[in-house]
Amino acid sequence: MRKFWIVGFLLLGVPAAAQETRGTISGTVRDAQGVIPGATVKITNVDTAVEQPVVTNNSGYFEAPLLRAGNYEVSVEMTGFKTLKRTGITLAAGQQITLPLELEIGTLAETITVTGEAPLLEVNTVRTGLALTQRQIQDLPVQSNMPVLFTRFAPGLSASTTVVYAGQGYVGGPSHSP
């Protein structure tokens, strides 16, 4: 029985690496002369209509962290400039998107909408990841439907050559009392 408790403690006592489920959209707002501080940037989740307004700092930089994965639209407004809208931005879980946004001189009544651009590439960090659909998860060859066994499929990990039986009440086989 003691062996069972030790193995159970080891399995439950080791914290699992958390997978980042939120992303970040950031960027710099500028015009032909340089950066634009104090511009209002609205990041809108198209799927949920949730809007997050931010203001650029002295370097024209803005950042909207902890955004849910989904489709986004970014609009920038500043007095004396045309409103700029970027649509078709898809944010994946754990992704950081950096947008270079350039405003044109004009009035707030004028709006520039940019669509149909090439897909945004994340060039700041290198990551690997995998998003599985519900059907793909159901089709995985996992014994006893134990989620902890999904770690064998995580990028960068290699599974042991010996297969350990893990079932309800069993880890590596049945436990025996001394």
PDB file of C-alpha atoms in Angstrom:
ATOM      1  CA  MET A   1       0.000   0.000   0.000  1.00  0.00           C
ATOM      2  CA  ARG A   2       2.903   2.328   0.774  1.00  0.00           C
ATOM      3  CA  LYS A   3       4.270   1.838  -2.753  1.00  0.00           C
ATOM      4  CA  PHE A   4       0.930   2.937  -4.198  1.00  0.00           C
ATOM      5  CA  TRP A   5       0.903   6.123  -2.100  1.00  0.00           C
ATOM      6  CA  ILE A   6       4.468   7.036  -3.052  1.00  0.00           C
ATOM      7  CA  VAL A   7       3.788   6.560  -6.752  1.00  0.00           C
ATOM      8  CA  GLY A   8       0.513   8.481  -6.435  1.00  0.00           C
ATOM      9  CA  PHE A   9       2.302  11.315  -4.604  1.00  0.00           C
ATOM     10  CA  LEU A  10       4.976  11.468  -7.293  1.00  0.00           C
ATOM     11  CA  LEU A  11       2.396  11.609 -10.093  1.00  0.00           C
ATOM     12  CA  LEU A  12       0.181  14.189  -8.403  1.00  0.00           C
ATOM     13  CA  GLY A  13       2.964  16.129  -6.697  1.00  0.00           C
ATOM     14  CA  VAL A  14       4.743  17.126  -9.892  1.00  0.00           C
ATOM     15  CA  PRO A  15       3.135  20.244 -11.334  1.00  0.00           C
ATOM     16  CA  ALA A  16       2.293  20.046 -15.004  1.00  0.00           C
ATOM     17  CA  ALA A  17       3.656  22.722 -17.288  1.00  0.00           C
ATOM     18  CA  ALA A  18       0.901  25.210 -17.958  1.00  0.00           C
ATOM     19  CA  GLN A  19      -0.038  25.813 -21.556  1.00  0.00           C
ATOM     20  CA  GLU A  20      -0.554  29.426 -22.409  1.00  0.00           C
ATOM     21  CA  THR A  21      -4.086  29.922 -23.697  1.00  0.00           C
ATOM     22  CA  ARG A  22      -4.036  33.677 -24.249  1.00  0.00           C
ATOM     23  CA  GLY A  23      -2.155  35.825 -26.712  1.00  0.00           C
ATOM     24  CA  THR A  24      -0.887  39.366 -27.162  1.00  0.00           C
ATOM     25  CA  ILE A  25      -1.335  41.965 -29.861  1.00  0.00           C
ATOM     26  CA  SER A  26       1.196  44.799 -29.798  1.00  0.00           C
ATOM     27  CA  GLY A  27       2.722  47.270 -32.200  1.00  0.00           C
ATOM     28  CA  THR A  28       3.970  50.740 -32.964  1.00  0.00           C
ATOM     29  CA  VAL A  29       1.866  53.548 -34.400  1.00  0.00           C
ATOM     30  CA  ARG A  30       3.733  55.980 -36.633  1.00  0.00           C
ATOM     31  CA  ASP A  31       3.355  58.380 -39.512  1.00  0.00           C
ATOM     32  CA  ALA A  32       5.807  59.586 -42.163  1.00  0.00           C
ATOM     33  CA  GLN A  33       7.651  61.779 -39.602  1.00  0.00           C
ATOM     34  CA  GLY A  34       7.991  59.204 -36.785  1.00  0.00           C
ATOM     35  CA  VAL A  35       6.104  57.616 -33.904  1.00  0.00           C
ATOM     36  CA  ILE A  36       2.740  58.882 -32.633  1.00  0.00           C
ATOM     37  CA  PRO A  37       2.305  58.997 -28.850  1.00  0.00           C
ATOM     38  CA  GLY A  38      -1.191  59.244 -27.365  1.00  0.00           C
ATOM     39  CA  ALA A  39      -3.035  57.488 -30.205  1.00  0.00           C
ATOM     40  CA  THR A  40      -6.094  55.452 -29.194  1.00  0.00           C
ATOM     41  CA  VAL A  41      -5.885  51.833 -30.331  1.00  0.00           C
ATOM     42  CA  LYS A  42      -9.014  49.666 -30.077  1.00  0.00           C
ATOM     43  CA  ILE A  43      -8.512  45.905 -30.272  1.00  0.00           C
ATOM     44  CA  THR A  44     -11.864  44.199 -30.904  1.00  0.00           C
ATOM     45  CA  ASN A  45     -12.547  40.462 -30.794  1.00  0.00           C
ATOM     46  CA  VAL A  46     -14.784  40.037 -33.849  1.00  0.00           C
ATOM     47  CA  ASP A  47     -16.275  36.779 -32.517  1.00  0.00           C
ATOM     48  CA  THR A  48     -17.350  38.147 -29.116  1.00  0.00           C
ATOM     49  CA  ALA A  49     -17.473  41.928 -29.795  1.00  0.00           C
ATOM     50  CA  VAL A  50     -15.283  42.495 -26.721  1.00  0.00           C
ATOM     51  CA  GLU A  51     -13.266  45.689 -27.172  1.00  0.00           C
ATOM     52  CA  GLN A  52     -10.028  46.593 -25.408  1.00  0.00           C
ATOM     53  CA  PRO A  53      -8.890  50.210 -25.823  1.00  0.00           C
ATOM     54  CA  VAL A  54      -5.225  51.103 -25.216  1.00  0.00           C
ATOM     55  CA  VAL A  55      -3.207  54.286 -25.727  1.00  0.00           C
ATOM     56  CA  THR A  56       0.255  54.437 -27.278  1.00  0.00           C
ATOM     57  CA  ASN A  57       3.133  55.498 -25.031  1.00  0.00           C
ATOM     58  CA  ASN A  58       5.823  58.118 -25.783  1.00  0.00           C
ATOM     59  CA  SER A  59       7.456  55.677 -28.211  1.00  0.00           C
ATOM     60  CA  GLY A  60       4.185  55.065 -30.101  1.00  0.00           C
ATOM     61  CA  TYR A  61       4.075  51.515 -28.666  1.00  0.00           C
ATOM     62  CA  PHE A  62       0.930  49.735 -27.493  1.00  0.00           C
ATOM     63  CA  GLU A  63       0.306  46.273 -26.077  1.00  0.00           C
ATOM     64  CA  ALA A  64      -2.867  44.327 -25.343  1.00  0.00           C
ATOM     65  CA  PRO A  65      -1.938  41.202 -23.359  1.00  0.00           C
ATOM     66  CA  LEU A  66      -4.080  38.263 -22.219  1.00  0.00           C
ATOM     67  CA  LEU A  67      -6.358  38.207 -25.261  1.00  0.00           C
ATOM     68  CA  ARG A  68      -8.405  35.107 -26.001  1.00  0.00           C
ATOM     69  CA  ALA A  69      -7.598  33.282 -29.207  1.00  0.00           C
ATOM     70  CA  GLY A  70      -9.851  34.381 -32.061  1.00  0.00           C
ATOM     71  CA  ASN A  71     -10.383  36.856 -34.868  1.00  0.00           C
ATOM     72  CA  TYR A  72      -9.515  40.481 -34.184  1.00  0.00           C
ATOM     73  CA  GLU A  73      -9.833  43.927 -35.680  1.00  0.00           C
ATOM     74  CA  VAL A  74      -7.507  46.776 -34.705  1.00  0.00           C
ATOM     75  CA  SER A  75      -8.415  50.418 -35.226  1.00  0.00           C
ATOM     76  CA  VAL A  76      -6.258  53.478 -34.501  1.00  0.00           C
ATOM     77  CA  GLU A  77      -7.584  57.013 -33.972  1.00  0.00           C
ATOM     78  CA  MET A  78      -5.661  60.232 -33.447  1.00  0.00           C
ATOM     79  CA  THR A  79      -6.700  63.840 -33.939  1.00  0.00           C
ATOM     80  CA  GLY A  80      -5.407  65.163 -37.265  1.00  0.00           C
ATOM     81  CA  PHE A  81      -5.059  61.680 -38.797  1.00  0.00           C
ATOM     82  CA  LYS A  82      -7.296  59.334 -40.772  1.00  0.00           C
ATOM     83  CA  THR A  83      -8.666  56.406 -38.771  1.00  0.00           C
ATOM     84  CA  LEU A  84      -6.842  53.181 -39.626  1.00  0.00           C
ATOM     85  CA  LYS A  85      -8.537  49.756 -39.389  1.00  0.00           C
ATOM     86  CA  ARG A  86      -6.780  46.404 -39.728  1.00  0.00           C
ATOM     87  CA  THR A  87      -9.101  43.422 -40.125  1.00  0.00           C
ATOM     88  CA  GLY A  88      -8.549  39.711 -40.625  1.00  0.00           C
ATOM     89  CA  ILE A  89      -6.147  39.322 -37.708  1.00  0.00           C
ATOM     90  CA  THR A  90      -6.245  35.779 -36.312  1.00  0.00           C
ATOM     91  CA  LEU A  91      -4.687  35.301 -32.879  1.00  0.00           C
ATOM     92  CA  ALA A  92      -3.837  31.750 -31.804  1.00  0.00           C
ATOM     93  CA  ALA A  93      -3.374  30.565 -28.225  1.00  0.00           C
ATOM     94  CA  GLY A  94      -0.020  31.697 -26.855  1.00  0.00           C
ATOM     95  CA  GLN A  95       0.752  33.798 -29.934  1.00  0.00           C
ATOM     96  CA  GLN A  96       2.239  37.285 -29.889  1.00  0.00           C
ATOM     97  CA  ILE A  97       1.449  39.428 -32.928  1.00  0.00           C
ATOM     98  CA  THR A  98       3.347  42.652 -33.593  1.00  0.00           C
ATOM     99  CA  LEU A  99       1.652  45.125 -35.930  1.00  0.00           C
ATOM    100  CA  PRO A 100       3.369  48.063 -37.615  1.00  0.00           C
ATOM    101  CA  LEU A 101       0.619  50.670 -38.047  1.00  0.00           C
ATOM    102  CA  GLU A 102       1.133  53.808 -40.146  1.00  0.00           C
ATOM    103  CA  LEU A 103      -1.362  56.663 -40.031  1.00  0.00           C
ATOM    104  CA  GLU A 104      -1.973  59.184 -42.793  1.00  0.00           C
ATOM    105  CA  ILE A 105      -2.651  62.850 -42.211  1.00  0.00           C
ATOM    106  CA  GLY A 106      -6.345  63.667 -42.534  1.00  0.00           C
ATOM    107  CA  THR A 107      -9.432  64.001 -40.363  1.00  0.00           C
ATOM    108  CA  LEU A 108     -11.153  61.538 -38.060  1.00  0.00           C
ATOM    109  CA  ALA A 109     -14.020  61.318 -40.533  1.00  0.00           C
ATOM    110  CA  GLU A 110     -11.723  59.592 -43.032  1.00  0.00           C
ATOM    111  CA  THR A 111     -11.082  55.889 -42.477  1.00  0.00           C
ATOM    112  CA  ILE A 112      -8.576  53.565 -44.081  1.00  0.00           C
ATOM    113  CA  THR A 113      -9.453  49.856 -43.894  1.00  0.00           C
ATOM    114  CA  VAL A 114      -6.731  47.330 -44.664  1.00  0.00           C
ATOM    115  CA  THR A 115      -7.957  43.833 -45.573  1.00  0.00           C
ATOM    116  CA  GLY A 116      -6.711  40.874 -47.559  1.00  0.00           C
ATOM    117  CA  GLU A 117      -3.117  41.217 -46.426  1.00  0.00           C
ATOM    118  CA  ALA A 118      -0.605  38.422 -46.251  1.00  0.00           C
ATOM    119  CA  PRO A 119      -0.921  36.411 -43.028  1.00  0.00           C
ATOM    120  CA  LEU A 120       0.833  37.887 -40.021  1.00  0.00           C
ATOM    121  CA  LEU A 121       3.987  36.114 -38.978  1.00  0.00           C
ATOM    122  CA  GLU A 122       5.330  36.025 -35.474  1.00  0.00           C
ATOM    123  CA  VAL A 123       9.029  36.808 -35.709  1.00  0.00           C
ATOM    124  CA  ASN A 124       9.867  37.659 -32.089  1.00  0.00           C
ATOM    125  CA  THR A 125       9.805  34.167 -30.585  1.00  0.00           C
ATOM    126  CA  VAL A 126      10.152  30.578 -31.670  1.00  0.00           C
ATOM    127  CA  ARG A 127       7.526  28.180 -30.322  1.00  0.00           C
ATOM    128  CA  THR A 128       6.065  24.858 -31.161  1.00  0.00           C
ATOM    129  CA  GLY A 129       2.539  23.916 -30.338  1.00  0.00           C
ATOM    130  CA  LEU A 130      -0.385  21.841 -31.368  1.00  0.00           C
ATOM    131  CA  ALA A 131      -4.093  22.564 -31.187  1.00  0.00           C
ATOM    132  CA  LEU A 132      -6.220  19.421 -31.227  1.00  0.00           C
ATOM    133  CA  THR A 133      -9.897  19.281 -32.107  1.00  0.00           C
ATOM    134  CA  GLN A 134     -12.361  17.383 -29.919  1.00  0.00           C
ATOM    135  CA  ARG A 135     -12.447  14.585 -32.499  1.00  0.00           C
ATOM    136  CA  GLN A 136      -8.647  14.305 -32.628  1.00  0.00           C
ATOM    137  CA  ILE A 137      -8.491  14.022 -28.847  1.00  0.00           C
ATOM    138  CA  GLN A 138     -11.120  11.266 -28.857  1.00  0.00           C
ATOM    139  CA  ASP A 139      -9.182   9.370 -31.531  1.00  0.00           C
ATOM    140  CA  LEU A 140      -5.851   9.451 -29.676  1.00  0.00           C
ATOM    141  CA  PRO A 141      -4.615   6.016 -28.551  1.00  0.00           C
ATOM    142  CA  VAL A 142      -4.776   6.762 -24.837  1.00  0.00           C
ATOM    143  CA  GLN A 143      -5.473   3.960 -22.414  1.00  0.00           C
ATOM    144  CA  SER A 144      -8.142   4.617 -19.771  1.00  0.00           C
ATOM    145  CA  ASN A 145      -8.746   8.198 -21.003  1.00  0.00           C
ATOM    146  CA  MET A 146      -6.199   9.596 -18.537  1.00  0.00           C
ATOM    147  CA  PRO A 147      -5.285  13.156 -19.569  1.00  0.00           C
ATOM    148  CA  VAL A 148      -1.828  12.877 -17.995  1.00  0.00           C
ATOM    149  CA  LEU A 149      -0.899  10.481 -20.802  1.00  0.00           C
ATOM    150  CA  PHE A 150      -1.298  13.310 -23.336  1.00  0.00           C
ATOM    151  CA  THR A 151       2.090  14.589 -22.166  1.00  0.00           C
ATOM    152  CA  ARG A 152       3.661  11.817 -24.234  1.00  0.00           C
ATOM    153  CA  PHE A 153       2.538  13.690 -27.366  1.00  0.00           C
ATOM    154  CA  ALA A 154       3.840  17.128 -26.330  1.00  0.00           C
ATOM    155  CA  PRO A 155       6.467  18.665 -28.630  1.00  0.00           C
ATOM    156  CA  GLY A 156      10.002  18.304 -27.313  1.00  0.00           C
ATOM    157  CA  LEU A 157       9.245  15.320 -25.091  1.00  0.00           C
ATOM    158  CA  SER A 158      10.187  11.732 -25.789  1.00  0.00           C
ATOM    159  CA  ALA A 159       8.308   8.818 -24.321  1.00  0.00           C
ATOM    160  CA  SER A 160      10.044   6.035 -22.447  1.00  0.00           C
ATOM    161  CA  THR A 161      10.556   2.805 -24.369  1.00  0.00           C
ATOM    162  CA  THR A 162       8.875   0.826 -21.596  1.00  0.00           C
ATOM    163  CA  VAL A 163       5.120   1.180 -21.608  1.00  0.00           C
ATOM    164  CA  VAL A 164       3.747   1.744 -18.131  1.00  0.00           C
ATOM    165  CA  TYR A 165       0.219   0.557 -17.566  1.00  0.00           C
ATOM    166  CA  ALA A 166      -1.837   3.368 -16.079  1.00  0.00           C
ATOM    167  CA  GLY A 167      -5.430   2.670 -15.261  1.00  0.00           C
ATOM    168  CA  GLN A 168      -7.857   3.632 -12.584  1.00  0.00           C
ATOM    169  CA  GLY A 169      -6.280   2.479  -9.335  1.00  0.00           C
ATOM    170  CA  TYR A 170      -3.184   1.105 -11.102  1.00  0.00           C
ATOM    171  CA  VAL A 171       0.085   2.714 -12.029  1.00  0.00           C
ATOM    172  CA  GLY A 172       2.619   0.281 -13.415  1.00  0.00           C
ATOM    173  CA  GLY A 173       0.476  -2.620 -12.253  1.00  0.00           C
ATOM    174  CA  PRO A 174      -1.582  -3.368  -9.159  1.00  0.00           C
ATOM    175  CA  SER A 175      -0.232  -2.347  -5.771  1.00  0.00           C
ATOM    176  CA  HIS A 176       0.170  -4.897  -3.006  1.00  0.00           C
ATOM    177  CA  SER A 177       0.073  -4.435   0.721  1.00  0.00           C
ATOM    178  CA  PRO A 178       3.233  -5.637   2.525  1.00  0.00           C
TER     179      PRO A 178
END
